[in-house]
Short mmCIF file of C-alpha atoms in Angstrom, two decimals:
data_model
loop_
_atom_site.label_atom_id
_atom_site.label_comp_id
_atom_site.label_asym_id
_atom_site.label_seq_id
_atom_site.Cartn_x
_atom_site.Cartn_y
_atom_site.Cartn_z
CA UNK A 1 -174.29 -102.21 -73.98
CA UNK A 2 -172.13 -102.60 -76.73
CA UNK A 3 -171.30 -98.72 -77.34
CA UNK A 4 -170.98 -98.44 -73.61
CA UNK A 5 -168.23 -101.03 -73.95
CA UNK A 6 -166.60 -99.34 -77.02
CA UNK A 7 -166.53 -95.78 -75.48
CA UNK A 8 -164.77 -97.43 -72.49
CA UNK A 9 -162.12 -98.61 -74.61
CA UNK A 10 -161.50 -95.28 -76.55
CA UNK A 11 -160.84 -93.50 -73.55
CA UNK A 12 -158.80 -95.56 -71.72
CA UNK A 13 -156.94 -96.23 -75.01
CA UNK A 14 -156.73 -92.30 -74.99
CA UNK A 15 -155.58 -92.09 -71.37
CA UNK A 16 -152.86 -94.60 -72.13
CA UNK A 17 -151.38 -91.95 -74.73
CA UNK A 18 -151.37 -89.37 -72.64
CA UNK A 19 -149.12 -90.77 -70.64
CA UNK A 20 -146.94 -92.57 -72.96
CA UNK A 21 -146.93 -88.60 -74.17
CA UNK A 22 -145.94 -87.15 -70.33
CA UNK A 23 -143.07 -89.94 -69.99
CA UNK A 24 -141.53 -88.83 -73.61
CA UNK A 25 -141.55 -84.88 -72.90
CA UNK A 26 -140.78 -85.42 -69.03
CA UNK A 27 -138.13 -87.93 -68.84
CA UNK A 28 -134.47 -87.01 -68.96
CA UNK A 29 -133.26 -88.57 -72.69
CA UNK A 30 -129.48 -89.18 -71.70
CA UNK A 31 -128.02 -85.69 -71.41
CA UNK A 32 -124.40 -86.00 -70.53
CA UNK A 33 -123.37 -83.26 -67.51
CA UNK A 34 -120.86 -80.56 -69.05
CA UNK A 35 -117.65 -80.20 -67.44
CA UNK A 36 -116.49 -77.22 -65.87
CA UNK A 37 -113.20 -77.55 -67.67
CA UNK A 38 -111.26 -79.61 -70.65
CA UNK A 39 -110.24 -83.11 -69.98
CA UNK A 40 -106.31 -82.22 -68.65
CA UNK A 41 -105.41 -85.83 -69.43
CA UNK A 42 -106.10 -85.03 -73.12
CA UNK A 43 -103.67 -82.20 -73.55
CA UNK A 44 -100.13 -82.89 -74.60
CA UNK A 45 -97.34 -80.32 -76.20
CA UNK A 46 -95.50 -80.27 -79.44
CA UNK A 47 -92.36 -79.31 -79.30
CA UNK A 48 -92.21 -78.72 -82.75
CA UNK A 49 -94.50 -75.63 -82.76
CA UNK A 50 -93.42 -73.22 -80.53
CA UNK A 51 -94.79 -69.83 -79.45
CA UNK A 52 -92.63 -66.97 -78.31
CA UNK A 53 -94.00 -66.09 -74.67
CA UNK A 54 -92.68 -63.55 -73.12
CA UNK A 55 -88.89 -63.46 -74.99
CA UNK A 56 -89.12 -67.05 -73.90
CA UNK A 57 -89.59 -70.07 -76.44
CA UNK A 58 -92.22 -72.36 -75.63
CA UNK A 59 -94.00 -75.44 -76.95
CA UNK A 60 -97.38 -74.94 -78.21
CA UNK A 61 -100.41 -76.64 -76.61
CA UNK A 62 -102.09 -79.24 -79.00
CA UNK A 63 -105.56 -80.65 -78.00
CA UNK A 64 -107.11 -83.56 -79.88
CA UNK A 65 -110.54 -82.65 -81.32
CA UNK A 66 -111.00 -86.43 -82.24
CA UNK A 67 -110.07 -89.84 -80.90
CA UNK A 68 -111.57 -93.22 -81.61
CA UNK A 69 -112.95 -96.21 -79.43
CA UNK A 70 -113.79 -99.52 -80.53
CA UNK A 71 -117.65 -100.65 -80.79
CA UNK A 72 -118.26 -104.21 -81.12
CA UNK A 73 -114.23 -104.84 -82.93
CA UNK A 74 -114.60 -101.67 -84.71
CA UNK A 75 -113.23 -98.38 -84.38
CA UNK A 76 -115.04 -95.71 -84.16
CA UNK A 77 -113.83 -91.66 -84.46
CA UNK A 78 -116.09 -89.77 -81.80
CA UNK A 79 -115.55 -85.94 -81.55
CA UNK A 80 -114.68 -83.38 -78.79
CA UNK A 81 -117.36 -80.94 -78.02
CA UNK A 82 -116.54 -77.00 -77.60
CA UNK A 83 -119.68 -76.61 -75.94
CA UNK A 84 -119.88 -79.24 -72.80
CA UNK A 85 -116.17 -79.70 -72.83
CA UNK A 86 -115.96 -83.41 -73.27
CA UNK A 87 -115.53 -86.63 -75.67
CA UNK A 88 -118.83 -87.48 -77.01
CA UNK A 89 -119.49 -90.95 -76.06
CA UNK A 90 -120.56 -92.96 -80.02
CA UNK A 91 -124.06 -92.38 -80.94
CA UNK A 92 -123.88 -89.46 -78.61
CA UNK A 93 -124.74 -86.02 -80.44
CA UNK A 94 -125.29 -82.28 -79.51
CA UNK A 95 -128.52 -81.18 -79.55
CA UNK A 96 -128.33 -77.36 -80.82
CA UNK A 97 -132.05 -76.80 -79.30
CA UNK A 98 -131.47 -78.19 -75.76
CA UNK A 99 -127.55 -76.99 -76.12
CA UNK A 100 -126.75 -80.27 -74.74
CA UNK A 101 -124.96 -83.78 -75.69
CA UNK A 102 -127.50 -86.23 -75.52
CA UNK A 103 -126.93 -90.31 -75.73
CA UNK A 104 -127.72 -92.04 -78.40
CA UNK A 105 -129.32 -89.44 -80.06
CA UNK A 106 -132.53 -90.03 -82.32
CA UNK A 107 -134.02 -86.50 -82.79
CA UNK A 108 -135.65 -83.28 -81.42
CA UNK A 109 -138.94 -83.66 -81.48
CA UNK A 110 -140.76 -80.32 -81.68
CA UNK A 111 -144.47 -82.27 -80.66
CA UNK A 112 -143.37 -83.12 -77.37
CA UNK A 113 -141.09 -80.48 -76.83
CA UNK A 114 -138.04 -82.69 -75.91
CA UNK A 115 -135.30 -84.54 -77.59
CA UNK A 116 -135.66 -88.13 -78.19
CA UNK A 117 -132.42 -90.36 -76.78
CA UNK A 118 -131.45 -93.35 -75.24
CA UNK A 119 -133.51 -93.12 -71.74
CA UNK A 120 -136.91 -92.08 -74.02
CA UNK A 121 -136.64 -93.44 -77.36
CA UNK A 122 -138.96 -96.48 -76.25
CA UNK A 123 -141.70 -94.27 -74.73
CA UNK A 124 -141.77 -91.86 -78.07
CA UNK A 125 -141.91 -95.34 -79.81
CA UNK A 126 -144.73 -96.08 -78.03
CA UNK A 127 -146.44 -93.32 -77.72
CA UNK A 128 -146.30 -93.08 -81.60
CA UNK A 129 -147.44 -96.65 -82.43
CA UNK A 130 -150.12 -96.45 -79.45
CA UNK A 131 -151.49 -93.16 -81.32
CA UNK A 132 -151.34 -94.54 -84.46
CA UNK A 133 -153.90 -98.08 -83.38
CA UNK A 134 -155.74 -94.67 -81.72
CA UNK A 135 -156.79 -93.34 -84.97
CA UNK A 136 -157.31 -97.12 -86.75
CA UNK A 137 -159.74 -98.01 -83.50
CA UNK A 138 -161.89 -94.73 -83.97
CA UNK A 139 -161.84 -94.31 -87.64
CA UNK A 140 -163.28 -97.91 -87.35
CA UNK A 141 -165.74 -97.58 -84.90
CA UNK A 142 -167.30 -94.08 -86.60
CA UNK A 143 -167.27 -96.06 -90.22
CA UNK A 144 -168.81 -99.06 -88.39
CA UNK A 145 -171.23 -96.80 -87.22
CA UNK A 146 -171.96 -95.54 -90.28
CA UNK A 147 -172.63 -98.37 -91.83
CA UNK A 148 -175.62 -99.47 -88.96
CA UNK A 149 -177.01 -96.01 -89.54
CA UNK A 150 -177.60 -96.91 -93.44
CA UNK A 151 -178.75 -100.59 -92.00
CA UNK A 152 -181.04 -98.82 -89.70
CA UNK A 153 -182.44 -96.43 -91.88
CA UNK A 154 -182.26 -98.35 -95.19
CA UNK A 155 -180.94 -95.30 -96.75
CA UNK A 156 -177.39 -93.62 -98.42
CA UNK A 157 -174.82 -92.91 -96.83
CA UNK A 158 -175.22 -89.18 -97.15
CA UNK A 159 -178.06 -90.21 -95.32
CA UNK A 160 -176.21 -91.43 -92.48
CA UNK A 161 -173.92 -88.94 -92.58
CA UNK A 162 -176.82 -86.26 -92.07
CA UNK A 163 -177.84 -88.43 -88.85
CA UNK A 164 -174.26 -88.23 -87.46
CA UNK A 165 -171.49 -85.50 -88.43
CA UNK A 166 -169.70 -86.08 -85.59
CA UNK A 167 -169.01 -89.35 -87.16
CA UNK A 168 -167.89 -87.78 -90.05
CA UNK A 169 -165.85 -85.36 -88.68
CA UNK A 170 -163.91 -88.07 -86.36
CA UNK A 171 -163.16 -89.91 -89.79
CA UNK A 172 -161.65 -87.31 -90.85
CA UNK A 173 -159.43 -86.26 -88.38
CA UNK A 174 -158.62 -90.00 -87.98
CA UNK A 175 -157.76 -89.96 -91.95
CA UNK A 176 -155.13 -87.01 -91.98
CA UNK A 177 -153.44 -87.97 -88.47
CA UNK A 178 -152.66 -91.64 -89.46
CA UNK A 179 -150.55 -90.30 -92.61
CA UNK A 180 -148.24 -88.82 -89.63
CA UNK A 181 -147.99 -90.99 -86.81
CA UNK A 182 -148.30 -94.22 -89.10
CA UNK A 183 -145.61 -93.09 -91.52
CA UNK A 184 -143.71 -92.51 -88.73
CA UNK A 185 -144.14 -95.39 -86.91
CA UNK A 186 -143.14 -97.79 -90.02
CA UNK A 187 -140.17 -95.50 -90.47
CA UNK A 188 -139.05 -96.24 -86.89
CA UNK A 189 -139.79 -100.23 -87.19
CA UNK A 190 -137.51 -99.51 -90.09
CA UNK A 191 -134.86 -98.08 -87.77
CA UNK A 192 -135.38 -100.17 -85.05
CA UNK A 193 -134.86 -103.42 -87.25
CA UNK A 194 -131.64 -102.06 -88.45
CA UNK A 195 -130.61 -100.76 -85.43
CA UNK A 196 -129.67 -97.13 -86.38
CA UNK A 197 -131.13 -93.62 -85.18
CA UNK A 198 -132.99 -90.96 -87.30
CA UNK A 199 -129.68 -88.55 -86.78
CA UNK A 200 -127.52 -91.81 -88.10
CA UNK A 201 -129.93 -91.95 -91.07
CA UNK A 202 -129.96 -89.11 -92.20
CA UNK A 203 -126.64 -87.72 -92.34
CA UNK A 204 -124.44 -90.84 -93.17
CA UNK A 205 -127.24 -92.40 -95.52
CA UNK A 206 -124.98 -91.59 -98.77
CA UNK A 207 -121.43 -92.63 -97.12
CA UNK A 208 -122.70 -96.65 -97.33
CA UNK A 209 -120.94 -96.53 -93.80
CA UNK A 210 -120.80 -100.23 -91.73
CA UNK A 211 -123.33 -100.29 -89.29
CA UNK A 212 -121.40 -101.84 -86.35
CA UNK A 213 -124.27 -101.12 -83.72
CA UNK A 214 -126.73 -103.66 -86.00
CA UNK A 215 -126.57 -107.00 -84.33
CA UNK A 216 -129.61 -108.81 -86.20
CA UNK A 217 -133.54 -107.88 -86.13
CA UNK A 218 -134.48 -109.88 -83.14
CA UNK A 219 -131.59 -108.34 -81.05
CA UNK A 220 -132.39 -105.23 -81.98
CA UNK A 221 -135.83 -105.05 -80.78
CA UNK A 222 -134.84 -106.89 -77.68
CA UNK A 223 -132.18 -104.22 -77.08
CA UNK A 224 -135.14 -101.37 -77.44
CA UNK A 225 -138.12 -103.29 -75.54
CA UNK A 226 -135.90 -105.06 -73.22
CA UNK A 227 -133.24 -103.79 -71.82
CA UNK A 228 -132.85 -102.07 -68.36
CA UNK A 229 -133.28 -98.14 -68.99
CA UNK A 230 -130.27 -96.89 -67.55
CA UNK A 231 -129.97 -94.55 -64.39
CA UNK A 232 -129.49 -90.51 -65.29
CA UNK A 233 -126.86 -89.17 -64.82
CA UNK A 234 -128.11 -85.65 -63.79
CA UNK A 235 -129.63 -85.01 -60.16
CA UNK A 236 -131.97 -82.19 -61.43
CA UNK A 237 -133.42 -81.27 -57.65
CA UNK A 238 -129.16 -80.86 -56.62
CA UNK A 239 -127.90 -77.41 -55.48
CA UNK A 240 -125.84 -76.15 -58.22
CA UNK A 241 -122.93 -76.26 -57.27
CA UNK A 242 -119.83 -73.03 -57.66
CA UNK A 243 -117.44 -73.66 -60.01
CA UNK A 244 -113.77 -73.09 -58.12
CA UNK A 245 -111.53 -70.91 -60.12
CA UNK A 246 -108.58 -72.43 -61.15
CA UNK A 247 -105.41 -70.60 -60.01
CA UNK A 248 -103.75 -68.26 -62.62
CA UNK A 249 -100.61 -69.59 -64.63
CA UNK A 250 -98.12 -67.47 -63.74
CA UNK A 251 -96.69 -65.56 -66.28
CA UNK A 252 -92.76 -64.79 -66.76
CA UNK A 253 -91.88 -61.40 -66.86
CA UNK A 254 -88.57 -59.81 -67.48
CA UNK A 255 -86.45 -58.85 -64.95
CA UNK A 256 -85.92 -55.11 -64.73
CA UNK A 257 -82.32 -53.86 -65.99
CA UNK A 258 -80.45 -51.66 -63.82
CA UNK A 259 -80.71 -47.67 -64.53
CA UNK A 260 -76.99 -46.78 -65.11
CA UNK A 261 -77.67 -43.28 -66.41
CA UNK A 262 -78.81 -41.82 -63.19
CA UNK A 263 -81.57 -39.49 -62.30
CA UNK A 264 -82.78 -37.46 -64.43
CA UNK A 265 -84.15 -34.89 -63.42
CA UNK A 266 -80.98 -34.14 -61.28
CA UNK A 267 -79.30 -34.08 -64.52
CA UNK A 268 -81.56 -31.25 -65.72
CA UNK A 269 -81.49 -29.25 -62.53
CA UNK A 270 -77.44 -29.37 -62.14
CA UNK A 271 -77.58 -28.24 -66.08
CA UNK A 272 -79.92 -25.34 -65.32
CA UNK A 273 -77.56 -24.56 -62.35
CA UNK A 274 -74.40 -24.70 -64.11
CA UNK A 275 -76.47 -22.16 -67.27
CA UNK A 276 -76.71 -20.24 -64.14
CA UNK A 277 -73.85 -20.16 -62.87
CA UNK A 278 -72.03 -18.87 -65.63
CA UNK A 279 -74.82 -16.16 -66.15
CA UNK A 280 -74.27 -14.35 -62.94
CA UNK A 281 -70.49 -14.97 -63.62
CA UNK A 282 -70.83 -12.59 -67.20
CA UNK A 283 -72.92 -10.18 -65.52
CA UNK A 284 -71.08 -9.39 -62.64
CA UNK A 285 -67.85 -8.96 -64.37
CA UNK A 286 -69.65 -6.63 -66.73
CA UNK A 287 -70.65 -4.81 -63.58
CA UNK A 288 -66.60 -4.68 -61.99
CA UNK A 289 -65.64 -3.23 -65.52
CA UNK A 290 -68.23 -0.80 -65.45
CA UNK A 291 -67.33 0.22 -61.43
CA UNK A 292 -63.56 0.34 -62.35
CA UNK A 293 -63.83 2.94 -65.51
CA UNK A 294 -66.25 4.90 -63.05
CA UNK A 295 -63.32 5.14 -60.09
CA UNK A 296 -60.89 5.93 -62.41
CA UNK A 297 -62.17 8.43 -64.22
CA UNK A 298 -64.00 10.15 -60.91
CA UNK A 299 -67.08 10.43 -59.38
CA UNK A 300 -68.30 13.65 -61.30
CA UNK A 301 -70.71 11.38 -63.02
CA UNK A 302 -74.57 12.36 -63.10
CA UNK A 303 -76.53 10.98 -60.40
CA UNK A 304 -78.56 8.55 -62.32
CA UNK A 305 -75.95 6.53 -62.96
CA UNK A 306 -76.21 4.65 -59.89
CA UNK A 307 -80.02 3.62 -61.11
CA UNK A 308 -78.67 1.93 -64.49
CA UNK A 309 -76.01 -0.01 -62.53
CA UNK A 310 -79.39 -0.83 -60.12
CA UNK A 311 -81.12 -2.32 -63.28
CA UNK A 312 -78.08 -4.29 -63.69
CA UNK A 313 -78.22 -5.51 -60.41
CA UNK A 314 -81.70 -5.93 -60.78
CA UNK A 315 -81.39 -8.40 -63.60
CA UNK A 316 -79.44 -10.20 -61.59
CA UNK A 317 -81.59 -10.41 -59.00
CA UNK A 318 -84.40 -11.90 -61.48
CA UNK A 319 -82.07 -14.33 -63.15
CA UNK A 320 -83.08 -16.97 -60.43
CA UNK A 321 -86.50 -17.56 -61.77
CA UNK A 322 -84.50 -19.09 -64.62
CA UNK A 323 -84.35 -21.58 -62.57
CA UNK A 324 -87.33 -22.18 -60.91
CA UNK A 325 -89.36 -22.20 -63.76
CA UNK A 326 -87.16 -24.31 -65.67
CA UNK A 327 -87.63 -26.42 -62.42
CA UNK A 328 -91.49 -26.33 -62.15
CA UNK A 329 -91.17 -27.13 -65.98
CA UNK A 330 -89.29 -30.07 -65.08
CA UNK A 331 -91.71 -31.04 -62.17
CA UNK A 332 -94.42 -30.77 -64.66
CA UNK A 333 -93.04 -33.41 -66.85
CA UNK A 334 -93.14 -37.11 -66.34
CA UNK A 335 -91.56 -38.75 -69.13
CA UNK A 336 -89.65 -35.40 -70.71
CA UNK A 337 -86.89 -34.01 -69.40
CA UNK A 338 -86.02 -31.27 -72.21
CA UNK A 339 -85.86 -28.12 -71.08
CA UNK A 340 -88.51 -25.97 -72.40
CA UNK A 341 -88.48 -23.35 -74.86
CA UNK A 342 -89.81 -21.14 -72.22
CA UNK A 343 -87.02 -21.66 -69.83
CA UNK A 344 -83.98 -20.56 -72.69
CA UNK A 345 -86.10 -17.62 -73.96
CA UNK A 346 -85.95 -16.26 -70.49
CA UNK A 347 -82.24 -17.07 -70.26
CA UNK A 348 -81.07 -15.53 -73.41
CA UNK A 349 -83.86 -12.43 -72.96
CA UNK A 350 -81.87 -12.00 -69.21
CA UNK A 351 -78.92 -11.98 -71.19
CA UNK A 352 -79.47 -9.20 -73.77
CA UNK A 353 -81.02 -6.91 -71.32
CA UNK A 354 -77.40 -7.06 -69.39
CA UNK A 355 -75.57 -6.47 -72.20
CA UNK A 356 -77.86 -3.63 -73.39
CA UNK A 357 -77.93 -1.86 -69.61
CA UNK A 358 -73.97 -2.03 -69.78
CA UNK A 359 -73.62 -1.01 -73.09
CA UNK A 360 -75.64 2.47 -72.16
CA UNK A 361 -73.96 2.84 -68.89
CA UNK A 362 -71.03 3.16 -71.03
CA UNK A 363 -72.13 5.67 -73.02
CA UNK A 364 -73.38 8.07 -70.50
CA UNK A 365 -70.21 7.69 -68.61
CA UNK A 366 -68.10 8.77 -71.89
CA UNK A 367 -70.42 11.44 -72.21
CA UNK A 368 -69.91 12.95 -69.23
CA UNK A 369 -66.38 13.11 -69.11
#
């Protein structure tokens, strides 16, 4: 009846664990909701560091990354965080495995799977402590059974050990757990007495820092054990809601000057007429001189003389695709307006053949006569 009575006990010790262990890796530890964007009421400008925006001089935004509250008469710095956008409350710290700011926060805790805060620290505490009285109760019982074995069979206690390994074996797990869970359950009745958090230990252990959370032992564990847990702030079975875009500051731009030189491409085209112009004007009067010796001096002239002033003419008939391929040139062009290499080679090569067709018109003619 007895061992009926103690296996009972073990496993509704055991059950009592387990869910001390479920309400530590299931229950929200105090993570702050991110905002969608800075805290406006934070920013201000200095006027002293400016920042040339568009040609235009203004001041440069300044944002605080620290600011301090008062705790209990004291003040205390708390920092901005990049990540969630907001003032971390004090005691409040970002977790960089959850990537979020949790309250009052102890530790992550990589056996439950969850970070340890201000809405679970109690249940990890208990869990912890309950699993450590778990390994004292059946390291106990399997040495206490142990011990009737040699009563019962008068014998060693390899003897006994031979009648029951499982006993054995449960000692020993029961040996090497309670070096975890009870080292770390005195080092959290160390903590709790003291009122400070694993995180808080750690890092400002060598700065000899004023605790100004510590309020005396007995308050301490009343403020764990007995305080209301607060409500969570998260409603993790909301919609998520969209995040409205803010509207776009509207940016200063400069106000486009007046073009005072004109078009230009109409500038090109009235230069290549002009170069025109004056190109028929040469060649024609070449042409009158060259009619004018040939009345005067008769019209005994050989016949083919009416075929060189025809290639005379004829150059002047192709001088006006000077112009438009100096205009398709143009066309071509965007954001050059030169006129192309092309374009004068034609010109001046227009230009020599007129001056060579007259010059051996000329010739023949005094030939001739």
């Amino acid at each position: 009846m007895l061992g009926y009575a103690i296996l009972v006990v073990a496993v509704l010790f055991n059950i009592y664990v387990l869910i001390l262990l479920c309400l530590t890796s299931s229950r929200d530890p105090g993570v702050i909701p991110r905002n969608l964007h800075p805290p406006e009421e934070e920013f201000r400008y200095d006027s002293s560091v400016s920042v040339d925006i568009g040609g235009r001089q203004t001041p440069s935004l300044q944002f605080p990354r620290t600011k301090e509250v008062m705790v209990n008469g004291h003040p205390v710095r708390v920092k901005y965080c990049d990540t969630c956008m907001l003032y971390r409350p004090p005691r409040c710290s970002h977790c960089s495995i959850c990537n979020n700011c949790v309250e009052r926060f102890d530790h992550h805790c990589p056996w439950v799977g969850q970070c340890i805060g201000l809405r679970n620290y109690r249940y990890f505490f208990l869990f912890v402590s309950s699993a450590t009285i778990l390994c004292i109760y059946v390291f106990s019982i399997s040495a206490f059974y142990i011990k009737v074995l040699m009563n019962h069979y008068h014998g060693t206690v390899w003897t006994a050990m031979k009648e029951s390994p499982a006993s054995v074996i449960l000692m020993a797990y029961c040996f090497i757990s309670l070096w975890f869970v009870g080292g770390l359950t005195g080092f959290h009745l160390y903590l709790i007495g003291t009122n400070q958090t694993t995180y808080e230990n750690f890092r400002y252990r060598a700065d000899n820092r004023l605790n100004v959370y510590n309020r005396g032992c007995l308050n301490n564990f009343l403020e764990v054990f007995c305080t209301k847990v607060k409500p969570s702030r998260n409603n993790f079975r909301a919609f998520v809601q969209e995040d409205v875009p803010r509207p776009p500051p509207q940016i200063i731009s400069r106000e486009s000057e007046p073009d005072l030189g004109g078009d230009p491409r109409s500038k090109v085209e009235d230069d290549l007429d002009i170069g025109e112009d004056l190109l028929k004007i040469s060649q024609r009067r070449n042409i009158e001189e060259i009619d004018e010796d040939i009345r005067s001096r008769g019209s005994n002239g050989p016949a083919h003389n009416t075929s060189e002033v025809d290639s005379v003419l004829g150059s002047d008939r192709r001088a006006p695709t000077i112009r438009s391929e100096a205009r398709h040139s143009s066309e071509g062009r965007s954001e050059s307006w030169e006129i192309s290499s092309e374009v004068l080679a034609n010109s001046n090569l227009t230009e020599t053949r007129g001056y060579v067709a007259s010059k051996e018109v000329r010739q023949k003619l005094g030939g001739s006569f």
